[in-house]
Tab-separated table of C-alpha atoms in Angstrom:
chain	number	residue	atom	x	y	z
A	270	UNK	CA	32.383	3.406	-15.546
A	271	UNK	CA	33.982	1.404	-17.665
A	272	UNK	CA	33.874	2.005	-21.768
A	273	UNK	CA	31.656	-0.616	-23.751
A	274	UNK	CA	34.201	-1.371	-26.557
A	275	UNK	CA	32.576	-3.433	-29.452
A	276	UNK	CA	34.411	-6.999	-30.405
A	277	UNK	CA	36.798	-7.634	-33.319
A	278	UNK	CA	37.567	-6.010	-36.608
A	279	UNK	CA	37.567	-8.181	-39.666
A	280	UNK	CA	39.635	-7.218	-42.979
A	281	UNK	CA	40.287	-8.902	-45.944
A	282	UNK	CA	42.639	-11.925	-45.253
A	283	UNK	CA	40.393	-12.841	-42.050
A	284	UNK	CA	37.800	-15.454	-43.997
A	285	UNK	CA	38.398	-18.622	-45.467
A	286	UNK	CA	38.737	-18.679	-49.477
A	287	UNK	CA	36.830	-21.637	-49.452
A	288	UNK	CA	34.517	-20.686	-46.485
A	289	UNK	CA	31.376	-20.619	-49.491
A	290	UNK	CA	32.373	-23.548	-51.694
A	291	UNK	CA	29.149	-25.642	-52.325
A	292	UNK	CA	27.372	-23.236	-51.018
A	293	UNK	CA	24.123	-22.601	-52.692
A	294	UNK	CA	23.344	-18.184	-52.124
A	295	UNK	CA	19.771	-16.555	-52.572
A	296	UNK	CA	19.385	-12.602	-52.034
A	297	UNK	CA	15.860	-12.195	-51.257
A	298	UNK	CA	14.623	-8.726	-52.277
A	299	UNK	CA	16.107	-6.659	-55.176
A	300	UNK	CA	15.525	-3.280	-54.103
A	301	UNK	CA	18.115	-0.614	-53.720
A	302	UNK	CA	20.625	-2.922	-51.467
A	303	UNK	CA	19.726	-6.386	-52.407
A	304	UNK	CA	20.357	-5.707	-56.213
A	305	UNK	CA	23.777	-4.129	-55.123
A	306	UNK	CA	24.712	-7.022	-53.260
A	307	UNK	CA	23.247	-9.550	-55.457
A	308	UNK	CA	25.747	-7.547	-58.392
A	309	UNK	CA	28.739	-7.793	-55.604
A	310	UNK	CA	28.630	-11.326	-54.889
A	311	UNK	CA	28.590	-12.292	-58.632
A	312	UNK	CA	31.367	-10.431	-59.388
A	313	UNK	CA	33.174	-11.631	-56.865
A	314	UNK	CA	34.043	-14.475	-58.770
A	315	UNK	CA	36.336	-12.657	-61.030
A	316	UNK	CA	38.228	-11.544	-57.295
A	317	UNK	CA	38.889	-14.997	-56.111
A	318	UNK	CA	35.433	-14.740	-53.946
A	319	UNK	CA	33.152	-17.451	-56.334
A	320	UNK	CA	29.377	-18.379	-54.828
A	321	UNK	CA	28.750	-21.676	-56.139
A	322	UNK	CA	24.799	-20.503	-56.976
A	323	UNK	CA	23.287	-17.106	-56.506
A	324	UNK	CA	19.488	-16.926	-56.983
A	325	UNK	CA	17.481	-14.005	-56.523
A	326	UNK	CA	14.080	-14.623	-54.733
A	327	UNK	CA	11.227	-11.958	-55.123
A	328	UNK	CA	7.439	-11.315	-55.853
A	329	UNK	CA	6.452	-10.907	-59.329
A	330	UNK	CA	7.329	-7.054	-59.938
A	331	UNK	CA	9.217	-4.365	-61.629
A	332	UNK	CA	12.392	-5.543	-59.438
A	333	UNK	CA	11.830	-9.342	-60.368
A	334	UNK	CA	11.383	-8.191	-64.186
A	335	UNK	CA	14.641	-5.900	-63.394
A	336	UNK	CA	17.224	-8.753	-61.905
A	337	UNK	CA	16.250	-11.170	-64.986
A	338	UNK	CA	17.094	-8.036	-67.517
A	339	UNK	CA	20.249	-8.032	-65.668
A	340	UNK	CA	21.197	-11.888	-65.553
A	341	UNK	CA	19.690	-13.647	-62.560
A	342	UNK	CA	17.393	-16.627	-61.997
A	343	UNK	CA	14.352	-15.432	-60.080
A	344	UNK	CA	12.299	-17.377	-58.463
A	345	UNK	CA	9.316	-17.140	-55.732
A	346	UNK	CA	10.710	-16.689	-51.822
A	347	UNK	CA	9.731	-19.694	-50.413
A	348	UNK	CA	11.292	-21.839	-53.602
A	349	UNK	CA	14.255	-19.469	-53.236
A	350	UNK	CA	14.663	-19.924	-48.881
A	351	UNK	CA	14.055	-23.754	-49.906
A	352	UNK	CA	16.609	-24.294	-52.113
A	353	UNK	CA	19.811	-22.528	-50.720
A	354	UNK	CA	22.273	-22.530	-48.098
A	355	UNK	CA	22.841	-18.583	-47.030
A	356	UNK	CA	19.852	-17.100	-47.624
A	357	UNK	CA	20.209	-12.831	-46.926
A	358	UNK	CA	16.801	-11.513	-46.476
A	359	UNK	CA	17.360	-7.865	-47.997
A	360	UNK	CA	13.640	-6.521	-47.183
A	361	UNK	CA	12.131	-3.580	-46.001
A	362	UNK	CA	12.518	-3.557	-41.815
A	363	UNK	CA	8.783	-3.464	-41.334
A	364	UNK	CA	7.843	-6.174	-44.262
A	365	UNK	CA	10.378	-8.755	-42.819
A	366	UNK	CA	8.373	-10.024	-39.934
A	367	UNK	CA	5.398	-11.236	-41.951
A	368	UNK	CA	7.510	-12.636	-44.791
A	369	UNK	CA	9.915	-14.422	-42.712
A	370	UNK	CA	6.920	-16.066	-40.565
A	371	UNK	CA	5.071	-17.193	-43.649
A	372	UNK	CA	7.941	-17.408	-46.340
A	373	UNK	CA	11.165	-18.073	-45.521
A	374	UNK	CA	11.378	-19.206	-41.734
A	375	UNK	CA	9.507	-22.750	-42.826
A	376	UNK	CA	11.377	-22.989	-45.424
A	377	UNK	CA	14.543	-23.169	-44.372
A	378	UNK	CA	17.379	-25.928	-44.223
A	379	UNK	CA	18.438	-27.829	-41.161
A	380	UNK	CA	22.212	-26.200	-41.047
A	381	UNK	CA	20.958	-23.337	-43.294
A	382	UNK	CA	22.324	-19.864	-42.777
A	383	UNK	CA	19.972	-16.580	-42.603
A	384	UNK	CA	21.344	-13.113	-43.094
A	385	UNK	CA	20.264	-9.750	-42.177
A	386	UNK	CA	21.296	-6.538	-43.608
A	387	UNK	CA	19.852	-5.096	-40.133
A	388	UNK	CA	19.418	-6.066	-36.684
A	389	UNK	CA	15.992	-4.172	-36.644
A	390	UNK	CA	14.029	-7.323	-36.921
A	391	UNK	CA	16.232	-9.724	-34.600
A	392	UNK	CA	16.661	-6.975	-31.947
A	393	UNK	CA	12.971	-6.185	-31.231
A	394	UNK	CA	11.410	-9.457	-31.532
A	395	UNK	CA	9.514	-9.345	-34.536
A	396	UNK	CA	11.042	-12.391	-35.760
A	397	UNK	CA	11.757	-15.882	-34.393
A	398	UNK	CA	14.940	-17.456	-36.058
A	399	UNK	CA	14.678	-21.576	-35.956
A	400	UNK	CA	16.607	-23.680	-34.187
A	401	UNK	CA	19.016	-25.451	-36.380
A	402	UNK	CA	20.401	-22.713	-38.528
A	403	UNK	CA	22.877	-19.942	-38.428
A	404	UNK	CA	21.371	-16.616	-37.358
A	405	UNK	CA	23.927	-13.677	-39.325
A	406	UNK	CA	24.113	-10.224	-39.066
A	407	UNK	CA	25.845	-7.992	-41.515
A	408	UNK	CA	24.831	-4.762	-41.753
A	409	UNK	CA	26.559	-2.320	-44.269
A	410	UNK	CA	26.951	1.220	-43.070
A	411	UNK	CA	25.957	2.561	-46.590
A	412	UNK	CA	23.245	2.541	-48.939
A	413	UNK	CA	23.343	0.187	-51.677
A	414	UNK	CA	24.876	2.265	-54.416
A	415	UNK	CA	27.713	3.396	-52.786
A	416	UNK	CA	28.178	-0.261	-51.811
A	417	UNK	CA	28.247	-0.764	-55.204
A	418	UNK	CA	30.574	1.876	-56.773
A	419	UNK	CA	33.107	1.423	-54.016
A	420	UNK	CA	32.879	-2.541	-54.779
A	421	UNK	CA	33.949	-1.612	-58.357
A	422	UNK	CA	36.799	0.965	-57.443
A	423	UNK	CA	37.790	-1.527	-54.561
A	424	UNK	CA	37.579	0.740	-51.571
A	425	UNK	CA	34.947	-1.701	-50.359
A	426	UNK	CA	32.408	-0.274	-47.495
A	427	UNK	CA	32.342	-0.487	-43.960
A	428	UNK	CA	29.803	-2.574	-41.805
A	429	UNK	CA	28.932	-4.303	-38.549
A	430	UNK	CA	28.572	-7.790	-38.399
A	431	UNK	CA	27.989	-10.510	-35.898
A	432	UNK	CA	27.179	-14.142	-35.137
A	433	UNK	CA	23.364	-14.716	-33.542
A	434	UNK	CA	23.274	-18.204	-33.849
A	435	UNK	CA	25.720	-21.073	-34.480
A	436	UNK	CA	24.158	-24.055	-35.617
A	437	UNK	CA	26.855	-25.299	-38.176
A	438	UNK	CA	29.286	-24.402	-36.411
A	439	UNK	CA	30.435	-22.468	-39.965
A	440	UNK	CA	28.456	-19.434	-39.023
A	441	UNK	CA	31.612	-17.279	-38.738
A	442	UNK	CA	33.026	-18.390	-41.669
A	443	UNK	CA	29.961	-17.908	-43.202
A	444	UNK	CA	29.844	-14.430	-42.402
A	445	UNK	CA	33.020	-13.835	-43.606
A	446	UNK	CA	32.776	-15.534	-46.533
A	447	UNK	CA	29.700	-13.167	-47.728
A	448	UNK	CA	31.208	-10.657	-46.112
A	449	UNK	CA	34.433	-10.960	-48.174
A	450	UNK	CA	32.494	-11.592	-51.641
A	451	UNK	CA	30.206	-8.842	-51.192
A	452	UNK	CA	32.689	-6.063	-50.616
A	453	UNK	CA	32.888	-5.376	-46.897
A	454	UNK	CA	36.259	-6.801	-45.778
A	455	UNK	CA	38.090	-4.812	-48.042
A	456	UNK	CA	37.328	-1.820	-45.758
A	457	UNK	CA	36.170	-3.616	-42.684
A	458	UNK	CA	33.533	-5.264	-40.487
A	459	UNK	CA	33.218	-4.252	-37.040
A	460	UNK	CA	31.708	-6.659	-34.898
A	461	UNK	CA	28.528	-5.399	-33.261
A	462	UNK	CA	25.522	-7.598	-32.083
A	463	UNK	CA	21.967	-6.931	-33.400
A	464	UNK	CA	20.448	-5.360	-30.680
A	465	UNK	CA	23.313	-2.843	-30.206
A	466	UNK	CA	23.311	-2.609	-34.294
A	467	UNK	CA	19.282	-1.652	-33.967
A	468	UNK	CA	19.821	0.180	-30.905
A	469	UNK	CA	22.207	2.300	-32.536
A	470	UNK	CA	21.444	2.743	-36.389
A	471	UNK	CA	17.795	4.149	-34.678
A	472	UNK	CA	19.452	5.911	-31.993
A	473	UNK	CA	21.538	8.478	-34.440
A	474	UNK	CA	19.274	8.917	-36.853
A	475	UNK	CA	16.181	9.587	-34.652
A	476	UNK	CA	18.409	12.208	-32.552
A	477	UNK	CA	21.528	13.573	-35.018
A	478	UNK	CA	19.252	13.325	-38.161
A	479	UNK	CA	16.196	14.428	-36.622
A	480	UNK	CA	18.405	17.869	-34.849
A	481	UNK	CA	20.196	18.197	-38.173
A	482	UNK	CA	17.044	18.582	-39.813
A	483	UNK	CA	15.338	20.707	-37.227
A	484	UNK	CA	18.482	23.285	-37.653
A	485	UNK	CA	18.358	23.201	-41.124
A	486	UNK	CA	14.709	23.870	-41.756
A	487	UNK	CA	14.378	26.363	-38.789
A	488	UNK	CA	17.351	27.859	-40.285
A	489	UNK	CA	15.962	28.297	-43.369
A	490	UNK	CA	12.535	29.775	-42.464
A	491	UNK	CA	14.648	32.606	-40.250
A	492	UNK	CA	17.021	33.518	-42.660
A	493	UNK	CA	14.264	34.259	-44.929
A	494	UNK	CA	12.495	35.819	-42.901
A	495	UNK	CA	15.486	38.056	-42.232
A	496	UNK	CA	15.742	38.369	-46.046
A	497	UNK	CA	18.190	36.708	-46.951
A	498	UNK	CA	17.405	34.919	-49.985
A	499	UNK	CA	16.038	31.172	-49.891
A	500	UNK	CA	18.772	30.207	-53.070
A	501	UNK	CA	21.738	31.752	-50.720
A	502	UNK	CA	20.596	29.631	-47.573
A	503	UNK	CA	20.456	26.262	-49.032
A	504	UNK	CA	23.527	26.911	-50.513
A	505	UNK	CA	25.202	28.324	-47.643
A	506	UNK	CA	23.921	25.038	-45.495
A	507	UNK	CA	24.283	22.499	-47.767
A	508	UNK	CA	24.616	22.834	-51.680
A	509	UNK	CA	27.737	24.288	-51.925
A	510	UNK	CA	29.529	20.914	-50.440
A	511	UNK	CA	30.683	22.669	-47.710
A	512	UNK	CA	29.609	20.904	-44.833
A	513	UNK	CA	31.015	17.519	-46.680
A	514	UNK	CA	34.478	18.771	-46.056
A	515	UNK	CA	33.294	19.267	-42.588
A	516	UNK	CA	32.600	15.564	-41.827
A	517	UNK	CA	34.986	14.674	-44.158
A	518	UNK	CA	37.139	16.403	-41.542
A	519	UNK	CA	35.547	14.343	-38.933
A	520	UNK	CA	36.512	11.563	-40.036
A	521	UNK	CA	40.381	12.861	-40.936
A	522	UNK	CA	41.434	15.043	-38.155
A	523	UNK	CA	38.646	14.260	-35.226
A	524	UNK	CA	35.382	16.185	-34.031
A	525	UNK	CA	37.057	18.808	-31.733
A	526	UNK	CA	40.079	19.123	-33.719
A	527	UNK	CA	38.160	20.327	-36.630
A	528	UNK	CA	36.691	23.377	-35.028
A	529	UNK	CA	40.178	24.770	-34.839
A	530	UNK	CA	40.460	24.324	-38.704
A	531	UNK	CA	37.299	27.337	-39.032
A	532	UNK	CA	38.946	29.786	-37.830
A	533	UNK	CA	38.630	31.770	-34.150
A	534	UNK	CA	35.110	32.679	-35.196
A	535	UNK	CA	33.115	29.845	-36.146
A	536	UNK	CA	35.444	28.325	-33.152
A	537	UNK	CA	34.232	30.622	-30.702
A	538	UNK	CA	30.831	30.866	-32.073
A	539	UNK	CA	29.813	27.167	-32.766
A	540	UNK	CA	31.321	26.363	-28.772
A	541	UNK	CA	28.927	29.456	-27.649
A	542	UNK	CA	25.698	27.925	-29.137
A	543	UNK	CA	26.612	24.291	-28.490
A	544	UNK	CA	26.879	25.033	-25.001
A	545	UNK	CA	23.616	26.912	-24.821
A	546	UNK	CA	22.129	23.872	-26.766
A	547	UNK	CA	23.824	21.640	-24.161
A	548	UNK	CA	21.764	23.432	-21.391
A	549	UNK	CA	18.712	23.040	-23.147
A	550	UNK	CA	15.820	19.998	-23.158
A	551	UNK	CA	17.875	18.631	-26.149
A	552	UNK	CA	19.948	16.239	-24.309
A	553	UNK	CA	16.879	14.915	-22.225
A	554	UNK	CA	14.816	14.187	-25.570
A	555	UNK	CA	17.949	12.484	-26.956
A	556	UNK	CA	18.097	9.629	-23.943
A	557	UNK	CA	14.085	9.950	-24.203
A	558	UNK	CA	14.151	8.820	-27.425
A	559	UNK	CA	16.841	6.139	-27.155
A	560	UNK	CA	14.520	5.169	-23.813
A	561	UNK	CA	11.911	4.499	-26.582
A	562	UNK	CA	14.108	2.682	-29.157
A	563	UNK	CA	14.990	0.314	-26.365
A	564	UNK	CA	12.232	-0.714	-24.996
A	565	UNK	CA	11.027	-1.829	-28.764
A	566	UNK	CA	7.970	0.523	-28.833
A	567	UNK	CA	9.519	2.677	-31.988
A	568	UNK	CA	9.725	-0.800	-33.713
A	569	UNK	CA	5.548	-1.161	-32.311
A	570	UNK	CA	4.840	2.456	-34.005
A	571	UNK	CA	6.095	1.681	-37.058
A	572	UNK	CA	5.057	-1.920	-37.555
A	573	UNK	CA	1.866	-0.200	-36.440
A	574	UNK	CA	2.589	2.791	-39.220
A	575	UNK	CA	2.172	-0.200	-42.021
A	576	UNK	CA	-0.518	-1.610	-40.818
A	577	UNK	CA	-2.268	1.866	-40.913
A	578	UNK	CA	-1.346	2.028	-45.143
A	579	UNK	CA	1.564	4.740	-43.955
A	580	UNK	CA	0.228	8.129	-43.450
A	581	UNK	CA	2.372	9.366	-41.640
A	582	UNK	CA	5.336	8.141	-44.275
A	583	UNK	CA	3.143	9.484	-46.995
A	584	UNK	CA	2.792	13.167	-45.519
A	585	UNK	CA	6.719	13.563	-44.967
A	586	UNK	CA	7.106	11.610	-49.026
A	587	UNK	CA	4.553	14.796	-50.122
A	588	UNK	CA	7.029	17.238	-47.852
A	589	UNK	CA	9.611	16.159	-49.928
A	590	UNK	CA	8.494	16.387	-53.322
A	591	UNK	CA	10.193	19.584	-54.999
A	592	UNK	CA	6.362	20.223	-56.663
A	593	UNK	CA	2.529	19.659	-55.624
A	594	UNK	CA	0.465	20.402	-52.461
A	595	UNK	CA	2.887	19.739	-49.774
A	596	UNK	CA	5.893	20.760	-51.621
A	597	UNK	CA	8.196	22.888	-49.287
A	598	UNK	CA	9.837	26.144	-49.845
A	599	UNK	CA	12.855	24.706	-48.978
A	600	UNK	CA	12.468	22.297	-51.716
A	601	UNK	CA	12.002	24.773	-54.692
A	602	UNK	CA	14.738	26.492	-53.554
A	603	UNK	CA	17.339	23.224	-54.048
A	604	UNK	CA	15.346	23.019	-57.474
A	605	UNK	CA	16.741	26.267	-58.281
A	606	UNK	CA	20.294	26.241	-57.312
A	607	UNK	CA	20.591	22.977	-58.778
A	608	UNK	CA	19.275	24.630	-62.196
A	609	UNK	CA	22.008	27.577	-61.748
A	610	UNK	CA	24.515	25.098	-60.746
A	611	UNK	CA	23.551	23.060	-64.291
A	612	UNK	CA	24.182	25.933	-66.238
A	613	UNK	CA	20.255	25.827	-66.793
A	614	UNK	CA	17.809	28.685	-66.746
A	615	UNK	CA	15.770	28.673	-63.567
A	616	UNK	CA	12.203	28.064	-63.429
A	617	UNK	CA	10.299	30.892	-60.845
């Protein structure tokens, strides 16, 4: 079988300095990414990267009230989709079909450029790009403060990127040009198409995130019941920043190759248990649930999950409270440690 290798790999030097000259920029949404970016692309200016006009369009909330505090014009989303060139829609997945429909899809420019932070939308048909205007994909593989910090230190941040739709024929440049003002090309874009993006943001955390947390809660709930203390396992699995040098050495030296830097034990014993793990129904509930991803009916139960008012959201936001009803062991424990690790007296 042969290996499905993505496209190109962009880096600083690969756009056109004057690839967003006279182009007018709106970030809509100025949540945790969109304010980030918004901050990136006017700063750019002092890097060489200048956006002739960056607008912030948003509904009349905290977040509105927050980007004029810090500088921007904000105006309503269809005045803001109206009015500009490269228009990055920086919403929520599930909130972005109804907006774009009623907002920002009528709205927009012949030869106008939309941008997604996600493929999400695009890849599972809940939204309909016009005909006439560049279809963009750039999707950072970080949240928005660390796009942020490494944007001031100049480390940049990773992300995928891709060309839906060329209309202009300027959508590459286009991406590039953002791309390169927001931050992205100083570490690198990786080309990757929306579908594959969706496919595979969804894929790893609904199988790696989902097993990670399975260990670590099962893990936890054993040891104590073996009793070992609940402070000692959290910081054993997690606190002590242990298993950040582990990924860290992931990235460094490779995934195999880091076992050998554990020593013979957790060698032996992490290849013992992976195996058994290998054997189990794990593996089958993995391609299950990439089965499900692809055929678009996760993106159904969630767009489903909103419509509902988000129960199901709201229980796991209770689980993860470190106080109230729902508040988990687990939780309390973290609470503590931290409190040690402060130099604070603990509470319980």
């Amino acid at each position: 079988m042969t290996p499905n290798h993505s496209g190109r790999f962009w880096r600083a030097g690969d756009q056109d300095p004057g690839a967003l000259a006279g182009e007018a920029v709106a970030v809509i949404g100025y949540g945790n990414l969109g304010r980030a970016l918004a901050l990136n692309l006017r700063d750019a200016a002092d890097r060489g990267s200048r956006v002739e006009r960056l607008i912030v369009g948003n509904i009349e909330d905290d977040y509105a009230r927050q980007a004029r505090q810090e500088g921007f014009t904000v105006v309503p989303i269809a005045e803001a989709a109206a009015g500009s060139d490269i228009v990055l829609s920086l919403l929520p997945d599930e909130v972005i079909p109804d907006v774009f429909a009623s907002t920002i899809a009528p709205n927009l420019s012949q030869g106008a450029a939309i941008l997604f932070a996600s493929g999400y939308s695009l890849a599972y048909g809940l939204v309909i790009a016009p005909e006439g205007v560049d279809v963009l994909l750039l999707a950072p593989r970080m949240g928005g403060e660390h796009i942020r910090t490494r944007f001031l230190s100049g480390e940049g941040f990773l992300a995928y990127g891709s060309v839906e739709q060329d209309a202009s024929g300027r959508a590459l440049d286009r991406l590039l040009g953002i791309a390169g003002a927001a931050g992205a090309l100083q570490a690198g874009v990786l080309e990757l198409d929306a579908r594959r993006e969706a496919d595979l943001d969804l894929f790893v955390e609904q199988t790696m995130g989902a097993a990670i947390g399975v260990a670590v809660m099962s893990a936890f709930a054993l040891g104590e019941e073996a009793g070992i203390p609940a402070e000692a396992m959290v910081l054993e699995m997690y606190m002590s920043g242990e298993m950040e040098t582990v990924f860290a050495a992931f990235r460094e030296h490779g995934f195999f190759r880091t076992s050998e830097l554990h020593g013979p034990t957790a060698m032996y014993g992490g290849f013992l248990r992976t195996m058994e793990l290998m054997l189990s129904e794990l593996p089958s509930r993995f391609r299950q649930t990439l089965a499900e991803i692809q055929s678009g009916e996760f993106a159904q139960r969630f767009q489903a999950e909103r419509e509902a008012g988000y129960p199901s959201l709201s229980q796991a936001q209770a689980m993860a409270a470190e106080e109230g009803p729902m508040a988990q062991p687990i939780a309390q424990a973290e609470a503590r440690v931290r409190s040690l690790l402060n130099g604070a007296k603990p509470r319980g």
